[in-house]
mmCIF file of C-alpha atoms and ligand atoms in Angstrom:
data_model
loop_
_atom_site.group_PDB
_atom_site.id
_atom_site.type_symbol
_atom_site.label_atom_id
_atom_site.label_comp_id
_atom_site.label_asym_id
_atom_site.label_seq_id
_atom_site.Cartn_x
_atom_site.Cartn_y
_atom_site.Cartn_z
ATOM 1 C CA MET A 1 12.318 10.697 -17.014
ATOM 2 C CA ARG A 2 9.262 12.600 -15.786
ATOM 3 C CA VAL A 3 7.054 10.656 -13.425
ATOM 4 C CA VAL A 4 3.789 11.740 -11.965
ATOM 5 C CA VAL A 5 3.037 10.236 -8.580
ATOM 6 C CA THR A 6 -0.550 10.496 -7.456
ATOM 7 C CA GLY A 7 -0.760 10.325 -3.670
ATOM 8 C CA GLY A 8 2.892 11.157 -3.547
ATOM 9 C CA ALA A 9 2.616 13.024 -0.278
ATOM 10 C CA GLY A 10 1.285 10.067 1.572
ATOM 11 C CA TYR A 11 3.188 7.460 3.552
ATOM 12 C CA ILE A 12 4.070 5.060 0.656
ATOM 13 C CA GLY A 13 4.064 7.786 -1.947
ATOM 14 C CA ALA A 14 6.627 9.884 -0.131
ATOM 15 C CA HIS A 15 9.043 6.940 -0.198
ATOM 16 C CA VAL A 16 8.453 6.421 -3.949
ATOM 17 C CA VAL A 17 8.890 10.148 -4.554
ATOM 18 C CA ARG A 18 12.218 10.304 -2.633
ATOM 19 C CA LEU A 19 13.641 7.266 -4.365
ATOM 20 C CA LEU A 20 12.671 8.620 -7.775
ATOM 21 C CA THR A 21 14.185 12.003 -6.930
ATOM 22 C CA THR A 22 17.434 10.494 -5.680
ATOM 23 C CA GLN A 23 17.688 8.645 -9.032
ATOM 24 C CA GLY A 24 17.417 11.955 -10.909
ATOM 25 C CA CYS A 25 13.803 11.683 -12.101
ATOM 26 C CA ASP A 26 11.714 14.789 -12.595
ATOM 27 C CA VAL A 27 8.811 14.068 -10.186
ATOM 28 C CA ILE A 28 5.359 15.777 -10.002
ATOM 29 C CA VAL A 29 3.200 14.912 -7.084
ATOM 30 C CA LEU A 30 -0.643 15.005 -7.421
ATOM 31 C CA ASP A 31 -2.231 14.884 -4.023
ATOM 32 C CA ASP A 32 -5.340 16.344 -2.351
ATOM 33 C CA LEU A 33 -3.312 16.563 0.910
ATOM 34 C CA SER A 34 -6.193 14.962 2.890
ATOM 35 C CA PHE A 35 -3.654 12.634 4.480
ATOM 36 C CA GLY A 36 -0.512 13.572 2.605
ATOM 37 C CA ARG A 37 1.845 16.282 3.743
ATOM 38 C CA ALA A 38 3.604 18.724 1.471
ATOM 39 C CA ASP A 39 6.714 18.746 3.625
ATOM 40 C CA ARG A 40 7.363 15.079 2.681
ATOM 41 C CA ILE A 41 7.996 15.476 -1.010
ATOM 42 C CA GLY A 42 11.282 17.328 -1.068
ATOM 43 C CA SER A 43 11.936 19.140 -4.312
ATOM 44 C CA ALA A 44 9.194 17.436 -6.233
ATOM 45 C CA ARG A 45 6.555 19.762 -7.722
ATOM 46 C CA LEU A 46 3.177 19.566 -6.008
ATOM 47 C CA VAL A 47 -0.151 19.902 -7.712
ATOM 48 C CA THR A 48 -2.968 19.900 -5.108
ATOM 49 C CA LEU A 49 -6.117 18.349 -6.421
ATOM 50 C CA ASP A 50 -8.701 15.712 -5.778
ATOM 51 C CA LEU A 51 -8.480 13.283 -8.735
ATOM 52 C CA ALA A 52 -11.973 12.078 -8.377
ATOM 53 C CA MET A 53 -13.616 15.429 -8.912
ATOM 54 C CA THR A 54 -14.843 15.508 -12.585
ATOM 55 C CA THR A 55 -14.255 19.213 -12.694
ATOM 56 C CA ASN A 56 -10.533 18.423 -12.216
ATOM 57 C CA LEU A 57 -10.156 16.531 -15.482
ATOM 58 C CA GLY A 58 -8.711 19.583 -17.324
ATOM 59 C CA PRO A 59 -6.087 20.437 -14.585
ATOM 60 C CA LEU A 60 -5.291 16.736 -14.234
ATOM 61 C CA THR A 61 -4.665 16.313 -17.967
ATOM 62 C CA ASP A 62 -2.491 19.507 -17.940
ATOM 63 C CA ALA A 63 -0.383 18.147 -15.034
ATOM 64 C CA LEU A 64 0.291 14.981 -17.027
ATOM 65 C CA ALA A 65 1.568 16.838 -20.110
ATOM 66 C CA GLY A 66 5.075 15.636 -21.020
ATOM 67 C CA ALA A 67 5.074 12.853 -18.428
ATOM 68 C CA ASP A 68 6.670 9.549 -19.233
ATOM 69 C CA ALA A 69 4.775 7.531 -16.637
ATOM 70 C CA VAL A 70 2.325 7.652 -13.768
ATOM 71 C CA ILE A 71 2.524 5.894 -10.447
ATOM 72 C CA HIS A 72 -1.033 5.903 -9.074
ATOM 73 C CA LEU A 73 -1.204 5.546 -5.309
ATOM 74 C CA ALA A 74 -3.906 8.141 -4.500
ATOM 75 C CA ALA A 75 -6.821 6.250 -2.974
ATOM 76 C CA ARG A 76 -8.913 5.779 0.261
ATOM 77 C CA LYS A 77 -7.645 2.735 2.061
ATOM 78 C CA GLN A 78 -9.480 2.168 5.351
ATOM 79 C CA VAL A 79 -11.423 -1.049 5.203
ATOM 80 C CA GLY A 80 -13.886 -0.158 8.003
ATOM 81 C CA GLU A 81 -14.633 3.223 6.501
ATOM 82 C CA SER A 82 -15.242 1.597 3.124
ATOM 83 C CA MET A 83 -17.962 -0.542 4.762
ATOM 84 C CA SER A 84 -19.737 2.509 6.209
ATOM 85 C CA ARG A 85 -19.269 4.818 3.201
ATOM 86 C CA PRO A 86 -19.219 2.387 0.178
ATOM 87 C CA ALA A 87 -20.460 4.833 -2.489
ATOM 88 C CA TRP A 88 -17.852 7.342 -1.472
ATOM 89 C CA TYR A 89 -15.121 4.665 -1.756
ATOM 90 C CA TYR A 90 -16.289 3.860 -5.220
ATOM 91 C CA GLN A 91 -16.398 7.553 -6.169
ATOM 92 C CA GLN A 92 -12.918 8.222 -4.811
ATOM 93 C CA ASN A 93 -11.056 5.045 -5.881
ATOM 94 C CA VAL A 94 -12.931 4.044 -8.998
ATOM 95 C CA GLY A 95 -13.893 7.554 -10.003
ATOM 96 C CA GLY A 96 -10.290 8.708 -9.357
ATOM 97 C CA MET A 97 -8.942 5.881 -11.543
ATOM 98 C CA ALA A 98 -11.414 6.656 -14.343
ATOM 99 C CA GLN A 99 -10.436 10.277 -14.369
ATOM 100 C CA LEU A 100 -6.719 9.395 -14.329
ATOM 101 C CA LEU A 101 -7.113 6.987 -17.290
ATOM 102 C CA LEU A 102 -9.070 9.559 -19.281
ATOM 103 C CA ALA A 103 -6.361 12.167 -18.568
ATOM 104 C CA MET A 104 -3.529 9.748 -19.407
ATOM 105 C CA GLU A 105 -5.104 8.896 -22.713
ATOM 106 C CA ALA A 106 -5.625 12.545 -23.523
ATOM 107 C CA ALA A 107 -2.100 13.534 -22.562
ATOM 108 C CA GLY A 108 -0.555 10.562 -24.360
ATOM 109 C CA VAL A 109 1.005 9.034 -21.152
ATOM 110 C CA ARG A 110 1.178 5.231 -21.734
ATOM 111 C CA LYS A 111 2.871 3.759 -18.694
ATOM 112 C CA LEU A 112 1.158 3.202 -15.361
ATOM 113 C CA VAL A 113 2.100 1.506 -12.103
ATOM 114 C CA TYR A 114 -1.144 0.895 -10.221
ATOM 115 C CA SER A 115 -1.289 0.388 -6.443
ATOM 116 C CA SER A 116 -3.485 -2.671 -5.794
ATOM 117 C CA SER A 117 -3.864 -4.636 -2.639
ATOM 118 C CA ALA A 118 -3.998 -8.092 -1.079
ATOM 119 C CA ALA A 119 -7.465 -6.957 -0.090
ATOM 120 C CA THR A 120 -8.480 -8.096 -3.568
ATOM 121 C CA TYR A 121 -8.154 -11.736 -2.339
ATOM 122 C CA GLY A 122 -10.535 -11.279 0.549
ATOM 123 C CA MET A 123 -10.494 -14.422 2.830
ATOM 124 C CA PRO A 124 -8.749 -16.917 0.497
ATOM 125 C CA ASP A 125 -9.082 -20.704 1.051
ATOM 126 C CA VAL A 126 -5.271 -20.920 0.936
ATOM 127 C CA GLY A 127 -2.828 -19.090 3.263
ATOM 128 C CA VAL A 128 -0.234 -18.406 0.572
ATOM 129 C CA VAL A 129 -1.760 -16.689 -2.480
ATOM 130 C CA THR A 130 -0.502 -16.515 -6.032
ATOM 131 C CA GLU A 131 -1.727 -13.950 -8.476
ATOM 132 C CA ASP A 132 -3.975 -16.651 -9.860
ATOM 133 C CA THR A 133 -5.804 -17.130 -6.561
ATOM 134 C CA PRO A 134 -9.452 -16.094 -7.190
ATOM 135 C CA LEU A 135 -10.236 -12.512 -6.243
ATOM 136 C CA ARG A 136 -13.091 -12.450 -3.759
ATOM 137 C CA PRO A 137 -12.883 -9.112 -1.929
ATOM 138 C CA ILE A 138 -14.957 -8.919 1.243
ATOM 139 C CA ASN A 139 -15.262 -5.158 1.517
ATOM 140 C CA PRO A 140 -15.820 -2.155 -0.786
ATOM 141 C CA TYR A 141 -12.182 -1.096 -0.365
ATOM 142 C CA GLY A 142 -11.027 -4.435 -1.878
ATOM 143 C CA GLU A 143 -13.731 -4.268 -4.506
ATOM 144 C CA THR A 144 -12.526 -0.826 -5.701
ATOM 145 C CA LYS A 145 -9.023 -2.253 -6.052
ATOM 146 C CA VAL A 146 -10.308 -5.201 -8.174
ATOM 147 C CA VAL A 147 -12.243 -2.747 -10.396
ATOM 148 C CA GLY A 148 -9.177 -0.585 -10.679
ATOM 149 C CA GLU A 149 -7.186 -3.526 -12.032
ATOM 150 C CA GLN A 150 -10.002 -4.306 -14.454
ATOM 151 C CA MET A 151 -10.010 -0.723 -15.689
ATOM 152 C CA ALA A 152 -6.256 -0.801 -16.166
ATOM 153 C CA GLY A 153 -6.549 -4.026 -18.109
ATOM 154 C CA ALA A 154 -9.256 -2.622 -20.306
ATOM 155 C CA ALA A 155 -7.199 0.463 -21.037
ATOM 156 C CA ALA A 156 -4.236 -1.732 -22.019
ATOM 157 C CA ARG A 157 -6.417 -3.556 -24.541
ATOM 158 C CA ALA A 158 -8.216 -0.430 -25.820
ATOM 159 C CA TRP A 159 -5.380 2.111 -26.351
ATOM 160 C CA GLY A 160 -2.119 0.426 -25.587
ATOM 161 C CA LEU A 161 -1.592 1.503 -21.958
ATOM 162 C CA SER A 162 1.188 -0.475 -20.331
ATOM 163 C CA VAL A 163 0.355 -1.291 -16.774
ATOM 164 C CA VAL A 164 1.903 -3.026 -13.783
ATOM 165 C CA SER A 165 -0.525 -3.644 -10.913
ATOM 166 C CA LEU A 166 1.196 -4.240 -7.582
ATOM 167 C CA ARG A 167 -0.822 -6.107 -4.953
ATOM 168 C CA TYR A 168 0.615 -4.816 -1.662
ATOM 169 C CA PHE A 169 0.605 -7.045 1.355
ATOM 170 C CA ASN A 170 1.105 -5.564 4.864
ATOM 171 C CA VAL A 171 3.242 -2.504 4.393
ATOM 172 C CA ALA A 172 5.241 -1.111 7.394
ATOM 173 C CA GLY A 173 8.502 0.431 8.393
ATOM 174 C CA ALA A 174 10.217 3.620 7.268
ATOM 175 C CA GLY A 175 12.890 4.134 4.678
ATOM 176 C CA TRP A 176 13.912 7.384 6.351
ATOM 177 C CA PRO A 177 13.002 8.433 9.900
ATOM 178 C CA ASP A 178 11.026 11.474 8.722
ATOM 179 C CA LEU A 179 8.814 9.344 6.480
ATOM 180 C CA GLY A 180 7.187 7.014 8.972
ATOM 181 C CA ASP A 181 3.501 6.214 8.671
ATOM 182 C CA PRO A 182 1.651 9.033 10.383
ATOM 183 C CA ALA A 183 -1.601 7.123 10.699
ATOM 184 C CA VAL A 184 -2.347 4.737 13.515
ATOM 185 C CA LEU A 185 -4.456 2.321 11.421
ATOM 186 C CA ASN A 186 -2.239 -0.781 11.106
ATOM 187 C CA LEU A 187 -0.735 -3.208 13.523
ATOM 188 C CA VAL A 188 2.757 -1.745 14.012
ATOM 189 C CA PRO A 189 1.650 1.831 14.884
ATOM 190 C CA MET A 190 -1.368 0.373 16.791
ATOM 191 C CA VAL A 191 1.179 -1.357 18.983
ATOM 192 C CA PHE A 192 3.430 1.719 19.330
ATOM 193 C CA GLU A 193 0.642 4.045 20.412
ATOM 194 C CA PRO A 194 -0.553 2.322 23.574
ATOM 195 C CA LEU A 195 2.927 1.098 24.407
ATOM 196 C CA SER A 196 4.292 4.647 24.336
ATOM 197 C CA ALA A 197 1.600 5.569 26.830
ATOM 198 C CA GLY A 198 2.394 2.545 29.111
ATOM 199 C CA GLU A 199 -0.668 0.790 28.043
ATOM 200 C CA PRO A 200 -1.191 -2.772 26.681
ATOM 201 C CA PRO A 201 -1.335 -3.412 22.952
ATOM 202 C CA ARG A 202 -4.376 -5.262 21.737
ATOM 203 C CA ILE A 203 -4.465 -8.589 19.971
ATOM 204 C CA PHE A 204 -7.585 -9.172 17.927
ATOM 205 C CA GLY A 205 -8.229 -12.887 18.616
ATOM 206 C CA ASP A 206 -5.940 -15.679 19.642
ATOM 207 C CA ASP A 207 -8.256 -18.473 18.543
ATOM 208 C CA HIS A 208 -7.469 -18.407 14.832
ATOM 209 C CA PRO A 209 -6.341 -21.582 13.197
ATOM 210 C CA THR A 210 -2.641 -20.591 13.176
ATOM 211 C CA PRO A 211 0.328 -21.901 15.208
ATOM 212 C CA ASP A 212 -0.115 -19.354 18.037
ATOM 213 C CA GLY A 213 -3.803 -18.588 17.386
ATOM 214 C CA THR A 214 -3.121 -15.017 16.184
ATOM 215 C CA CYS A 215 -3.440 -13.870 12.574
ATOM 216 C CA VAL A 216 -0.451 -14.305 10.282
ATOM 217 C CA ARG A 217 0.466 -11.649 7.741
ATOM 218 C CA ASP A 218 3.187 -10.937 5.215
ATOM 219 C CA TYR A 219 4.934 -7.664 6.332
ATOM 220 C CA VAL A 220 6.776 -5.913 3.595
ATOM 221 C CA HIS A 221 9.137 -2.996 4.255
ATOM 222 C CA VAL A 222 7.925 0.208 2.649
ATOM 223 C CA MET A 223 11.364 0.750 1.181
ATOM 224 C CA ASP A 224 11.226 -2.668 -0.547
ATOM 225 C CA LEU A 225 7.768 -1.742 -1.810
ATOM 226 C CA ALA A 226 8.988 1.620 -3.089
ATOM 227 C CA GLU A 227 11.783 -0.107 -4.855
ATOM 228 C CA ALA A 228 9.356 -2.495 -6.467
ATOM 229 C CA HIS A 229 7.626 0.486 -8.057
ATOM 230 C CA LEU A 230 10.896 1.684 -9.598
ATOM 231 C CA THR A 231 11.747 -1.758 -10.760
ATOM 232 C CA ALA A 232 8.360 -2.102 -12.404
ATOM 233 C CA LEU A 233 8.634 1.291 -14.065
ATOM 234 C CA LYS A 234 12.037 0.473 -15.557
ATOM 235 C CA ALA A 235 11.024 -2.892 -16.802
ATOM 236 C CA MET A 236 7.897 -1.634 -18.482
ATOM 237 C CA ASP A 237 7.687 -1.710 -22.289
ATOM 238 C CA ASP A 238 5.357 0.037 -24.654
ATOM 239 C CA GLY A 239 3.478 -3.077 -25.533
ATOM 240 C CA GLY A 240 0.024 -2.343 -24.044
ATOM 241 C CA THR A 241 0.340 -5.121 -21.474
ATOM 242 C CA HIS A 242 -1.089 -5.526 -18.001
ATOM 243 C CA ALA A 243 1.152 -7.432 -15.552
ATOM 244 C CA ILE A 244 -0.055 -8.195 -11.990
ATOM 245 C CA PHE A 245 2.332 -8.947 -9.126
ATOM 246 C CA ASN A 246 2.035 -9.748 -5.436
ATOM 247 C CA VAL A 247 4.439 -7.634 -3.394
ATOM 248 C CA GLY A 248 5.301 -9.440 -0.267
ATOM 249 C CA THR A 249 8.059 -11.520 1.196
ATOM 250 C CA GLY A 250 6.575 -15.005 1.206
ATOM 251 C CA ARG A 251 7.154 -15.166 4.925
ATOM 252 C CA GLY A 252 4.406 -14.779 7.503
ATOM 253 C CA TYR A 253 4.511 -13.433 11.032
ATOM 254 C CA SER A 254 1.807 -13.747 13.633
ATOM 255 C CA VAL A 255 0.496 -10.800 15.595
ATOM 256 C CA ARG A 256 2.192 -12.107 18.703
ATOM 257 C CA GLU A 257 5.530 -12.274 16.853
ATOM 258 C CA VAL A 258 5.100 -8.699 15.699
ATOM 259 C CA VAL A 259 4.247 -7.537 19.143
ATOM 260 C CA ALA A 260 7.338 -9.372 20.539
ATOM 261 C CA GLU A 261 9.458 -7.662 17.890
ATOM 262 C CA VAL A 262 8.157 -4.221 18.921
ATOM 263 C CA PHE A 263 9.023 -5.070 22.558
ATOM 264 C CA ARG A 264 12.592 -5.855 21.451
ATOM 265 C CA ALA A 265 12.983 -2.749 19.289
ATOM 266 C CA SER A 266 11.481 -0.343 21.742
ATOM 267 C CA GLY A 267 12.723 -1.752 24.971
ATOM 268 C CA LEU A 268 9.197 -1.309 26.273
ATOM 269 C CA VAL A 269 7.110 -4.196 27.418
ATOM 270 C CA VAL A 270 3.479 -4.138 28.514
ATOM 271 C CA PRO A 271 1.816 -7.537 28.141
ATOM 272 C CA PRO A 272 -0.877 -7.429 25.463
ATOM 273 C CA VAL A 273 -4.603 -7.949 26.058
ATOM 274 C CA VAL A 274 -6.446 -10.393 23.893
ATOM 275 C CA CYS A 275 -9.694 -8.959 22.397
ATOM 276 C CA PRO A 276 -12.320 -10.660 20.342
ATOM 277 C CA ARG A 277 -11.510 -11.395 16.696
ATOM 278 C CA ARG A 278 -11.958 -8.511 14.292
ATOM 279 C CA GLU A 279 -14.623 -9.130 11.756
ATOM 280 C CA GLY A 280 -13.278 -9.966 8.293
ATOM 281 C CA ASP A 281 -9.739 -10.829 9.321
ATOM 282 C CA PRO A 282 -8.377 -13.828 7.341
ATOM 283 C CA ALA A 283 -6.336 -16.049 9.714
ATOM 284 C CA LEU A 284 -3.469 -16.274 7.235
ATOM 285 C CA LEU A 285 -2.557 -14.076 4.341
ATOM 286 C CA ILE A 286 0.916 -14.528 2.770
ATOM 287 C CA ALA A 287 2.140 -13.627 -0.726
ATOM 288 C CA ASP A 288 3.699 -16.038 -3.055
ATOM 289 C CA PRO A 289 6.213 -13.517 -4.530
ATOM 290 C CA THR A 290 7.625 -15.918 -7.138
ATOM 291 C CA ARG A 291 6.098 -14.126 -10.149
ATOM 292 C CA ILE A 292 7.623 -10.701 -9.463
ATOM 293 C CA ARG A 293 10.971 -12.344 -8.734
ATOM 294 C CA LEU A 294 11.065 -14.222 -11.989
ATOM 295 C CA ALA A 295 9.613 -11.423 -14.137
ATOM 296 C CA LEU A 296 11.319 -8.367 -12.673
ATOM 297 C CA GLY A 297 14.078 -9.694 -10.501
ATOM 298 C CA TRP A 298 12.607 -7.915 -7.448
ATOM 299 C CA GLU A 299 12.567 -9.482 -4.043
ATOM 300 C CA ALA A 300 12.240 -8.077 -0.561
ATOM 301 C CA SER A 301 15.591 -7.557 1.119
ATOM 302 C CA ARG A 302 14.476 -6.353 4.587
ATOM 303 C CA GLY A 303 12.893 -8.488 7.304
ATOM 304 C CA LEU A 304 10.654 -7.949 10.271
ATOM 305 C CA GLU A 305 13.371 -6.744 12.516
ATOM 306 C CA GLU A 306 14.316 -3.960 10.171
ATOM 307 C CA ILE A 307 10.689 -3.076 9.565
ATOM 308 C CA VAL A 308 9.925 -2.692 13.242
ATOM 309 C CA ALA A 309 13.190 -0.964 14.168
ATOM 310 C CA SER A 310 12.820 1.603 11.326
ATOM 311 C CA ALA A 311 9.204 2.220 12.185
ATOM 312 C CA TRP A 312 10.109 2.724 15.844
ATOM 313 C CA ALA A 313 12.860 5.235 14.937
ATOM 314 C CA ALA A 314 10.403 7.146 12.800
ATOM 315 C CA TRP A 315 7.676 6.980 15.583
ATOM 316 C CA GLY A 316 10.157 8.839 17.829
ATOM 317 C CA GLN A 317 10.514 11.629 15.251
ATOM 318 C CA ARG A 318 6.949 12.042 14.163
ATOM 319 C CA ALA A 319 5.606 15.552 14.206
ATOM 320 C CA GLY A 320 2.059 16.123 15.485
HETATM 321 N N1 UFG B 401 -4.201 -6.371 14.823
HETATM 322 C C1 UFG B 401 -4.249 -6.588 16.160
HETATM 323 N N2 UFG B 401 -4.227 -5.515 17.031
HETATM 324 C C2 UFG B 401 -4.144 -4.260 16.582
HETATM 325 C C3 UFG B 401 -4.111 -4.030 15.171
HETATM 326 C C4 UFG B 401 -4.170 -5.088 14.304
HETATM 327 O O1 UFG B 401 -4.281 -7.740 16.608
HETATM 328 O O2 UFG B 401 -4.166 -3.356 17.366
HETATM 329 C C5 UFG B 401 -4.125 -7.504 13.921
HETATM 330 C C6 UFG B 401 -5.316 -7.583 12.971
HETATM 331 O O3 UFG B 401 -6.416 -8.145 13.439
HETATM 332 C C7 UFG B 401 -4.679 -8.355 11.776
HETATM 333 C C8 UFG B 401 -3.183 -8.020 11.877
HETATM 334 O O4 UFG B 401 -3.013 -7.433 13.127
HETATM 335 O O5 UFG B 401 -4.751 -9.696 12.098
HETATM 336 C C9 UFG B 401 -2.811 -6.998 10.845
HETATM 337 O O6 UFG B 401 -3.736 -5.918 10.854
HETATM 338 P P1 UFG B 401 -3.626 -4.590 10.013
HETATM 339 O O7 UFG B 401 -4.856 -3.774 10.277
HETATM 340 O O8 UFG B 401 -2.354 -4.001 10.184
HETATM 341 O O9 UFG B 401 -3.668 -5.161 8.519
HETATM 342 P P2 UFG B 401 -4.695 -6.042 7.735
HETATM 343 O O10 UFG B 401 -4.042 -7.298 7.353
HETATM 344 O O11 UFG B 401 -5.979 -6.156 8.398
HETATM 345 O O12 UFG B 401 -4.922 -5.096 6.469
HETATM 346 C C10 UFG B 401 -3.909 -4.714 5.610
HETATM 347 C C11 UFG B 401 -4.150 -3.320 5.049
HETATM 348 C C12 UFG B 401 -5.427 -3.186 4.283
HETATM 349 C C13 UFG B 401 -5.439 -4.292 3.276
HETATM 350 C C14 UFG B 401 -5.112 -5.599 3.798
HETATM 351 C C15 UFG B 401 -4.976 -6.594 2.723
HETATM 352 O O13 UFG B 401 -4.195 -2.451 6.135
HETATM 353 O O14 UFG B 401 -5.505 -1.977 3.653
HETATM 354 O O15 UFG B 401 -3.922 -5.624 4.511
HETATM 355 O O16 UFG B 401 -4.834 -7.821 3.071
HETATM 356 F F1 UFG B 401 -6.681 -4.321 2.721
#
């Protein structure tokens, strides 16, 4: 099976690529290498291009020739940046998706796994969200992910594309120590960084309506997430359908619980400082993962301890 992975040199993408490769797939990575790193994709073939550039439609279509499926992870994903550069986020994420769909149609590739996000829900009224919870994104990043799902659905209806959209919750951990998250943009690495320097981690608000006052999230191991992509790919038929799944564990942990787990895994303890709430943080965001379990038989098998321990091992190995 030949699979094209856009964003395959990034943190999540590299896990998907390695899993596909170990299962004998022929993998082609499309990545602009703005965050991705070529040394993370092993023997997969790399095509370096920015999907969103309209002049790249030809090379993109060529790269898809003969592929059986696409896993589309390439996107910008920083919420704060999306608020300061909204048009660029639309150009990159929505423009990139448009180009990809045009190229897939032209190349006759009819299977897609699309990387969506819990950011599509925004600040839901309920703590545990099903796929039917209304989508009310509160930032341009989340909006682009909603539009991406809509585009995928429209392509399914128009020309028979089969799509699975996966709404990722809080992804962390490392499946292999050399594939840790190189960015310091999410809670786990944002605790590691100060702690490694003997400084206190920061907690953004302890006055939320949650049991310990800190925000509760559903942390999913990147390896479980990567496996969800492969499961989705294998289950997909040629029927021109669009299935949407939450990818989470159904279990929430507070920021304080995550920080305590980092102290345990690292053996380092510097009491955290409590800062003001961060704008736009929902107090609770937990996946109801029932639909993906029933439809695909996927469920997360790794918990917070393994997430943090694997991330810490990878943190110790990170280069640069
Ligand atoms: N947090 C801290 N201190 C830090 C870093 C984070 O207290 O130093 C808190 C945040 O306020 C939040 C929680 O830890 O309550 C998790 O924060 P992250 O930034 O790791 O993750 P978010 O839940 O804010 O966002 C993640 C992804 C987004 C995606 C969103 C979907 O990073 O891309 O989930 O819900 F949009």
